Short mmCIF file of C-alpha atoms in Angstrom, two decimals:
data_model
loop_
_atom_site.label_atom_id
_atom_site.label_comp_id
_atom_site.label_asym_id
_atom_site.label_seq_id
_atom_site.Cartn_x
_atom_site.Cartn_y
_atom_site.Cartn_z
CA MET O 726 -11.02 16.03 18.71
CA PHE O 727 -13.91 14.01 17.30
CA ASP O 728 -16.03 17.23 16.83
CA GLU O 729 -13.19 19.12 15.19
CA LEU O 730 -12.47 16.16 12.76
CA PHE O 731 -16.13 15.81 11.77
CA SER O 732 -17.18 19.45 11.48
CA LEU O 733 -19.18 20.65 8.63
CA ARG O 734 -16.15 22.44 7.35
CA ASN O 735 -13.96 19.16 7.21
CA LEU O 736 -16.79 17.19 5.81
CA LEU O 737 -17.07 19.67 2.95
CA GLN O 738 -13.19 19.64 2.45
CA ALA O 739 -13.13 15.75 2.67
CA TRP O 740 -15.94 15.83 -0.17
CA ARG O 741 -13.89 17.96 -2.32
CA LYS O 742 -10.89 15.87 -2.07
CA PHE O 743 -12.73 12.68 -2.57
CA ARG O 744 -14.59 14.12 -5.52
CA SER O 745 -11.40 15.09 -7.46
CA GLY O 746 -11.16 12.82 -10.58
CA LYS O 747 -14.52 11.23 -9.97
CA THR O 748 -16.84 13.89 -11.25
CA ARG O 749 -18.37 11.46 -13.95
CA LYS O 750 -18.96 8.59 -11.65
CA ARG O 751 -22.77 7.91 -11.40
CA ASP O 752 -22.74 7.50 -7.61
CA VAL O 753 -20.73 10.69 -7.11
CA VAL O 754 -22.97 12.63 -9.46
CA SER O 755 -26.16 11.44 -7.48
CA PHE O 756 -24.64 12.40 -4.13
CA GLU O 757 -23.61 15.90 -5.46
CA TYR O 758 -27.13 16.38 -6.88
CA HIS O 759 -28.38 16.74 -3.27
CA LEU O 760 -25.05 17.73 -1.81
CA GLU O 761 -26.18 20.14 0.93
CA ASP O 762 -28.82 17.72 2.31
CA ASN O 763 -26.46 14.76 2.15
CA ILE O 764 -23.59 16.45 4.00
CA PHE O 765 -25.98 17.94 6.73
CA SER O 766 -27.47 14.36 6.99
CA LEU O 767 -23.85 12.89 7.40
CA TYR O 768 -22.89 15.50 9.94
CA GLU O 769 -26.01 14.88 12.09
CA GLU O 770 -25.20 11.14 12.05
CA MET O 771 -21.62 11.76 13.19
CA THR O 772 -22.42 14.23 15.86
CA GLY O 773 -25.48 12.31 17.04
CA GLY O 774 -23.56 9.01 17.41
CA ALA O 775 -25.78 7.35 14.83
CA TYR O 776 -23.31 6.76 12.02
CA LYS O 777 -23.27 3.12 10.75
CA HIS O 778 -21.17 2.02 7.61
CA LYS O 779 -23.24 0.76 4.81
CA ALA O 780 -22.43 -2.42 2.90
CA TYR O 781 -19.84 -2.66 0.08
CA LYS O 782 -20.42 -3.29 -3.66
CA TYR O 783 -18.14 -6.07 -4.95
CA PHE O 784 -16.45 -6.11 -8.36
CA PRO O 785 -13.41 -8.04 -9.58
CA LEU O 786 -10.42 -6.26 -11.24
CA PHE O 787 -8.03 -8.20 -13.59
CA ASP O 788 -4.56 -6.71 -13.64
CA ASN O 789 -1.96 -9.48 -13.96
CA LYS O 790 -4.18 -11.39 -11.55
CA LYS O 791 -7.63 -11.25 -10.20
CA ARG O 792 -8.17 -8.90 -7.53
CA ASP O 793 -11.32 -8.56 -5.18
CA ILE O 794 -12.35 -4.85 -4.96
CA TYR O 795 -14.94 -3.65 -2.42
CA LYS O 796 -16.39 -0.27 -3.11
CA ALA O 797 -17.97 1.73 -0.18
CA ASP O 798 -20.90 4.03 -0.46
CA VAL O 799 -19.88 7.71 -1.17
CA ARG O 800 -20.91 8.86 2.26
CA ASP O 801 -18.62 6.28 3.89
CA ARG O 802 -15.71 7.24 1.61
CA ILE O 803 -15.97 10.83 2.74
CA ILE O 804 -15.64 9.54 6.29
CA HIS O 805 -12.74 7.34 5.12
CA GLN O 806 -11.02 10.36 3.55
CA ILE O 807 -11.09 12.27 6.98
CA VAL O 808 -9.92 9.21 9.00
CA TYR O 809 -7.14 8.46 6.48
CA GLU O 810 -5.70 12.10 6.71
CA TYR O 811 -5.92 12.12 10.50
CA LEU O 812 -4.09 8.73 10.79
CA LEU O 813 -1.58 9.77 8.33
CA SER O 814 -0.74 12.86 10.31
CA LEU O 815 -0.59 10.83 13.50
CA TYR O 816 1.56 7.91 12.31
CA GLU O 817 3.89 9.78 9.87
CA GLN O 818 6.12 10.67 12.89
CA VAL O 819 5.96 7.05 14.15
CA PHE O 820 6.77 5.03 10.94
CA ILE O 821 10.28 4.16 10.12
CA SER O 822 11.80 6.03 7.14
CA ASP O 823 12.22 2.91 4.94
CA SER O 824 8.41 2.06 4.82
CA TYR O 825 7.45 3.31 1.45
CA SER O 826 3.75 2.30 0.68
CA SER O 827 1.00 5.08 0.76
CA ARG O 828 3.03 7.82 2.28
CA GLU O 829 3.66 11.34 1.05
CA GLY O 830 7.10 11.71 -0.66
CA LYS O 831 7.55 7.91 -0.74
CA GLY O 832 6.15 5.34 -3.32
CA HIS O 833 7.38 2.19 -5.15
CA HIS O 834 9.86 3.84 -7.36
CA LYS O 835 11.60 5.40 -4.37
CA ALA O 836 11.56 2.02 -2.62
CA VAL O 837 13.22 0.66 -5.68
CA ARG O 838 15.93 3.22 -5.67
CA THR O 839 16.59 2.82 -2.02
CA LEU O 840 17.06 -0.89 -2.45
CA GLN O 841 19.57 -0.10 -5.22
CA TYR O 842 21.39 2.30 -2.90
CA PHE O 843 21.33 -0.27 -0.06
CA ILE O 844 22.77 -2.88 -2.40
CA LYS O 845 25.78 -0.49 -3.35
CA LEU O 846 26.48 0.13 0.36
CA GLY O 847 26.05 -3.46 1.34
CA SER O 848 28.15 -5.04 -1.40
CA GLY O 849 31.10 -2.50 -1.15
CA GLY O 850 31.68 -3.28 -4.79
CA LYS O 851 31.77 -7.02 -4.22
CA LYS O 852 28.58 -8.21 -6.01
CA ASP O 853 29.30 -11.94 -5.43
CA ARG O 854 29.47 -11.39 -1.72
CA CYS O 855 26.19 -9.47 -1.16
CA PHE O 856 22.81 -11.11 -0.78
CA VAL O 857 19.19 -10.02 -0.47
CA LEU O 858 16.39 -11.77 1.52
CA LYS O 859 13.09 -11.15 -0.26
CA CYS O 860 9.77 -11.95 1.63
CA ASP O 861 6.10 -11.81 0.75
CA ILE O 862 3.29 -12.14 3.29
CA LYS O 863 0.64 -14.55 2.14
CA LYS O 864 -2.74 -13.14 1.33
CA TYR O 865 -1.91 -10.07 3.51
CA PHE O 866 -5.02 -7.92 3.21
CA ASP O 867 -7.31 -10.99 3.53
CA THR O 868 -5.65 -12.17 6.82
CA ILE O 869 -5.18 -9.00 8.93
CA ASP O 870 -6.93 -9.61 12.26
CA HIS O 871 -9.29 -6.99 13.34
CA SER O 872 -8.52 -7.41 17.09
CA ILE O 873 -4.86 -7.07 16.62
CA LEU O 874 -5.24 -3.96 14.32
CA LEU O 875 -7.53 -2.26 16.82
CA ARG O 876 -5.02 -3.08 19.70
CA LEU O 877 -2.25 -1.55 17.73
CA MET O 878 -4.43 1.69 17.01
CA GLU O 879 -5.09 2.07 20.80
CA ARG O 880 -1.45 3.06 21.25
CA GLU O 881 -1.71 6.24 19.13
CA VAL O 882 -5.44 7.05 18.87
CA VAL O 883 -6.31 8.57 22.27
CA CYS O 884 -9.79 9.76 21.55
CA PRO O 885 -12.38 7.16 22.44
CA GLU O 886 -14.92 8.37 19.84
CA VAL O 887 -12.33 8.35 17.06
CA LEU O 888 -11.25 4.82 18.02
CA SER O 889 -14.95 3.78 18.16
CA LEU O 890 -15.43 5.10 14.49
CA ILE O 891 -12.17 3.20 13.46
CA GLN O 892 -13.63 0.05 14.98
CA GLU O 893 -16.84 0.71 12.84
CA ILE O 894 -14.84 1.08 9.66
CA VAL O 895 -12.61 -1.98 10.35
CA GLY O 896 -15.61 -4.14 11.37
CA SER O 897 -17.56 -3.18 8.28
CA PHE O 898 -15.67 -5.73 6.28
CA ASN O 899 -15.04 -9.39 6.90
CA GLN O 900 -13.23 -11.69 4.48
CA LYS O 901 -15.39 -14.68 3.16
CA ASN O 902 -15.80 -17.31 5.83
CA GLU O 903 -13.38 -15.42 8.17
CA LYS O 904 -15.03 -13.44 10.99
CA GLU O 905 -13.10 -10.32 12.12
CA LYS O 906 -10.40 -10.97 9.38
CA GLY O 907 -9.45 -8.83 6.31
CA ILE O 908 -9.46 -5.24 5.15
CA PRO O 909 -10.90 -4.36 1.68
CA LEU O 910 -8.87 -3.42 -1.37
CA GLY O 911 -10.72 -0.18 -2.40
CA ASN O 912 -10.81 1.69 0.91
CA ILE O 913 -8.37 4.63 1.35
CA THR O 914 -8.15 3.68 5.04
CA SER O 915 -6.87 0.16 4.17
CA GLN O 916 -3.69 1.69 2.93
CA ILE O 917 -2.92 3.27 6.31
CA PHE O 918 -4.22 0.24 8.23
CA ALA O 919 -1.83 -2.03 6.31
CA ASN O 920 1.09 0.22 7.35
CA VAL O 921 -0.06 0.34 11.09
CA TYR O 922 -0.32 -3.45 11.15
CA LEU O 923 3.21 -4.10 9.80
CA HIS O 924 4.86 -1.32 11.92
CA PRO O 925 5.64 -3.82 14.76
CA LEU O 926 7.43 -5.95 12.02
CA ASP O 927 9.40 -2.78 11.05
CA ARG O 928 10.43 -2.05 14.56
CA TYR O 929 11.39 -5.71 15.19
CA ILE O 930 13.57 -5.92 12.03
CA LYS O 931 15.25 -2.66 12.70
CA ARG O 932 15.61 -2.58 16.51
CA GLU O 933 15.79 -6.34 17.52
CA LEU O 934 17.42 -7.89 14.53
CA ARG O 935 19.30 -4.59 13.88
CA CYS O 936 19.03 -5.06 10.13
CA ARG O 937 20.59 -1.84 8.56
CA PHE O 938 19.51 -2.31 4.95
CA TYR O 939 15.76 -3.01 5.09
CA VAL O 940 13.05 -1.73 2.66
CA ARG O 941 9.27 -2.52 2.92
CA TYR O 942 6.45 -1.69 0.43
CA ASN O 943 3.19 -3.09 1.73
CA ASP O 944 3.79 -6.75 2.48
CA ASP O 945 6.83 -6.96 0.15
CA PHE O 946 10.07 -6.45 1.91
CA VAL O 947 13.85 -7.01 1.47
CA ILE O 948 16.88 -7.03 3.57
CA VAL O 949 20.45 -6.67 2.14
CA SER O 950 23.41 -8.26 3.78
CA ASN O 951 27.00 -9.46 2.86
CA ASN O 952 26.45 -12.63 5.14
CA GLN O 953 24.18 -15.29 3.72
CA ASN O 954 24.05 -17.23 7.06
CA GLU O 955 22.91 -14.13 8.73
CA LEU O 956 19.89 -13.74 6.25
CA GLU O 957 18.94 -17.31 6.71
CA ALA O 958 18.77 -16.99 10.48
CA TRP O 959 16.76 -13.69 10.11
CA ARG O 960 14.41 -15.36 7.79
CA GLU O 961 13.51 -17.92 10.45
CA LYS O 962 13.00 -15.26 13.22
CA ILE O 963 10.88 -13.01 10.95
CA ILE O 964 8.49 -15.94 9.87
CA ASP O 965 8.06 -16.91 13.61
CA PHE O 966 7.65 -13.10 14.67
CA VAL O 967 5.02 -12.42 11.90
CA HIS O 968 3.15 -15.76 12.79
CA ARG O 969 3.28 -15.33 16.73
CA THR O 970 2.71 -11.54 16.92
CA LEU O 971 0.62 -10.75 13.95
CA ALA O 972 -1.15 -13.97 13.03
CA LEU O 973 0.24 -13.86 9.56
CA ARG O 974 1.99 -16.39 7.34
CA ILE O 975 5.11 -16.04 5.37
CA PRO O 976 5.56 -19.52 3.65
CA VAL O 977 9.25 -20.44 3.01
CA GLU O 978 8.42 -20.86 -0.55
CA LYS O 979 7.44 -16.93 -0.64
CA THR O 980 10.91 -16.08 0.52
CA SER O 981 14.23 -16.09 -1.37
CA ILE O 982 17.95 -15.28 -0.76
CA ARG O 983 19.75 -14.30 -3.92
CA LYS O 984 23.11 -12.78 -4.87
CA VAL O 985 22.68 -9.16 -5.97
CA ALA O 986 24.72 -10.06 -9.17
CA TRP O 987 21.84 -12.23 -10.27
CA GLY O 988 19.35 -9.28 -9.97
CA ILE O 989 16.63 -8.75 -7.40
CA ASP O 990 13.08 -8.86 -8.48
CA PHE O 991 11.28 -6.11 -6.49
CA LEU O 992 7.98 -4.30 -7.32
CA GLY O 993 8.02 -5.05 -11.06
CA PHE O 994 11.75 -4.16 -11.51
CA VAL O 995 14.91 -6.19 -11.53
CA VAL O 996 17.37 -4.19 -9.31
CA LEU O 997 21.13 -4.54 -9.81
CA PRO O 998 24.03 -2.45 -8.32
CA ASP O 999 24.34 -0.37 -11.40
CA SER O 1000 21.07 -0.63 -13.03
CA VAL O 1001 17.29 -0.87 -12.62
CA LEU O 1002 15.63 -3.10 -15.40
CA LEU O 1003 12.05 -3.70 -16.23
CA ARG O 1004 10.98 -7.32 -15.34
CA ASN O 1005 10.28 -9.15 -18.70
CA LYS O 1006 6.69 -9.62 -17.54
CA THR O 1007 6.09 -6.03 -17.00
CA LYS O 1008 7.99 -5.29 -20.25
CA GLY O 1009 5.58 -7.54 -22.09
CA LYS O 1010 2.51 -6.00 -20.57
CA ILE O 1011 3.65 -2.59 -21.51
CA VAL O 1012 4.37 -3.47 -25.23
CA GLY O 1013 0.95 -5.26 -25.31
CA ASN O 1014 -1.13 -2.60 -23.82
CA ILE O 1015 0.41 0.80 -24.88
CA ASN O 1016 -1.72 3.16 -26.97
CA GLU O 1017 -2.13 6.97 -27.49
CA ARG O 1018 -4.07 7.38 -24.30
CA ASN O 1019 -1.77 5.68 -21.81
CA MET O 1020 1.60 6.25 -23.58
CA ASN O 1021 2.64 9.15 -21.33
CA SER O 1022 1.85 7.02 -18.24
CA TYR O 1023 3.98 4.20 -19.47
CA MET O 1024 6.72 6.33 -20.46
CA GLY O 1025 6.83 7.76 -16.98
CA VAL O 1026 7.18 4.22 -15.69
CA LEU O 1027 10.14 3.80 -18.08
CA ALA O 1028 11.78 6.92 -16.90
CA HIS O 1029 12.52 5.26 -13.61
CA CYS O 1030 14.64 2.41 -15.03
CA ASN O 1031 17.39 1.73 -17.73
CA SER O 1032 15.03 1.13 -20.73
CA TYR O 1033 16.61 3.25 -23.48
CA HIS O 1034 16.14 0.67 -26.19
CA LEU O 1035 12.47 -0.11 -25.19
CA LYS O 1036 11.70 3.69 -25.19
CA GLN O 1037 13.16 4.18 -28.67
CA LYS O 1038 11.33 1.05 -29.99
CA ILE O 1039 7.96 2.57 -28.54
CA LEU O 1040 8.66 5.88 -29.84
CA SER O 1041 9.60 4.77 -33.37
CA THR O 1042 6.40 2.66 -33.53
CA PHE O 1043 4.20 5.68 -32.58
CA ASP O 1044 6.15 7.78 -35.10
CA ASP O 1045 5.45 5.31 -37.87
CA CYS O 1046 1.72 5.29 -36.97
CA PHE O 1047 1.44 9.17 -36.87
CA ASN O 1048 3.33 9.29 -40.35
CA ILE O 1049 0.70 6.96 -41.83
#
């Protein structure tokens, strides 16, 4: 299995996928300049058992809030690409259907629409009698425990060499002052690792608590019920499970139980039984940042919610600019 995954052919295919959209990046151009030598060298390291993950380059990203991004070397990101696709094919049949992050055919827009659908089913037309529990794990990526993550991986990854490589990737990063904690924002593998880590929570909520209407995107998740007391009891059990089983924290202040009639703030949108609205903060960001280069991208976001008046305002503004 290991030799098949890291054959010369697969390394070249992974390079092509990784390279897409990055052809002007300096490190990518440099790697491509000696592509044949670099790929053969990487192949020999993998087959000879000499591969070691290199150090990361750090840079901050400011998008609503400061994010710490860690960039791996090009050679490492080619390996990440292969591991990511392998794990995705392995776990796609294992993950529950209502986990929406970093999965083909899913995404945060579908997560929002599913929440709206569950609200309609859960409320039965009685908005004042339907509630949503919303939870958010504190510093999720920073606090993932390496030993727990690897123990979870052992259940599905049967090849010892592949598991050893995954251990090398996981161990290549440690959160500041926290040994064997955290996975980096920036690795494509972190996306699948994050889903694997919370899969036990998904199973607990669906199988043990038997919550019918549950949606998760990364560490943000919601549960719909027409029984507020039931949601309060579930909240306590979920907080305990996450702490005891996964060594994570969900502070009570990072949870809420709201009537659906008030609107549910989820993934940048406010979800109601009959409409999906942009959160005011998101709306302000779009109005403040939109220009000719990103207009199509922002209009694509607006297509997923009830935003007729905002779209007309933006279009009229740009029409006026072009007429000038």
